[in-house]
XYZ file of C-alpha atoms in Angstrom:
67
model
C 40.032 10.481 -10.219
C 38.675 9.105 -13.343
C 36.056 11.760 -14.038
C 38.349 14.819 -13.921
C 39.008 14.591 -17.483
C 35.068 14.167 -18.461
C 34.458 17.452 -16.000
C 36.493 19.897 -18.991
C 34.809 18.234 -21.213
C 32.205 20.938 -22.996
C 28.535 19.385 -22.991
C 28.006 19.743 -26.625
C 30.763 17.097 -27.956
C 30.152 13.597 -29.115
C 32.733 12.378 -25.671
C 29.546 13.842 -23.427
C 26.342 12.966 -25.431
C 28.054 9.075 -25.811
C 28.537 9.088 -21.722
C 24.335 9.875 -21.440
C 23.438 7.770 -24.079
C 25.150 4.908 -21.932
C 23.710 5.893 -18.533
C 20.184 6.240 -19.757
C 20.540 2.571 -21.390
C 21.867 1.227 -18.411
C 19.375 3.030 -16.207
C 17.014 1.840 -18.767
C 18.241 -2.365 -18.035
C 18.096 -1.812 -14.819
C 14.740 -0.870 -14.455
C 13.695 -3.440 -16.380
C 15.683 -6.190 -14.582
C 14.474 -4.433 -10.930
C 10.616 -4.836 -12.704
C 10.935 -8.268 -13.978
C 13.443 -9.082 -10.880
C 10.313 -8.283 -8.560
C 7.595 -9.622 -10.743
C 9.282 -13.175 -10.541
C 10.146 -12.630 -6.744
C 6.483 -12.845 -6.202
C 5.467 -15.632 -8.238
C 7.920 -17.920 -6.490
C 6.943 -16.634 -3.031
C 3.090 -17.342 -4.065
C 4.226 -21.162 -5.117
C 5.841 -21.324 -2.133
C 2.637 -20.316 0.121
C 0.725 -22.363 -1.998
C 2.771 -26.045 -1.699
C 3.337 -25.218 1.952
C -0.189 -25.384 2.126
C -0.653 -28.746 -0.034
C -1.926 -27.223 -3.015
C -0.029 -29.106 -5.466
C -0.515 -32.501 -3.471
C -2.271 -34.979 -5.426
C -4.168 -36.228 -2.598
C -5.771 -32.960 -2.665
C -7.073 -33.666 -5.588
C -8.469 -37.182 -5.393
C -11.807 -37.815 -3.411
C -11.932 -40.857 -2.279
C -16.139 -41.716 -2.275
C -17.517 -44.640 -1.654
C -19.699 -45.156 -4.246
């Protein structure tokens, strides 16, 4: 078991402080990549909606008048 040796290990050294340094950085990234991650999950579902509907068609966009 790989965190037998870490469990003697007496909170005050450099061996435990180093080990929550790197779990609060990586819990750090990964909120930050879960944020972003969703953020960009629902901008592409929105352009998705929206050309489904033929919002980015170009004949949408061109009236065609008789004048």
């Amino acid at each position: 078991m790989p965190f037998k040796a870490f469990n003697k290990v007496h909170p005050n050294t450099d061996k435990h402080l180093t080990f929550l340094g790197k779990n609060k950085r990586s819990q750090s990234a990964l909120e930050y990549m879960m944020t972003y991650g969703w953020a960009i999950l629902i901008i592409v579902i929105v352009a998705v909606v929206l050309y489904s509907m033929g919002i980015f068609s170009p004949s949408s966009f061109l009236s065609f008048s008789g004048i």
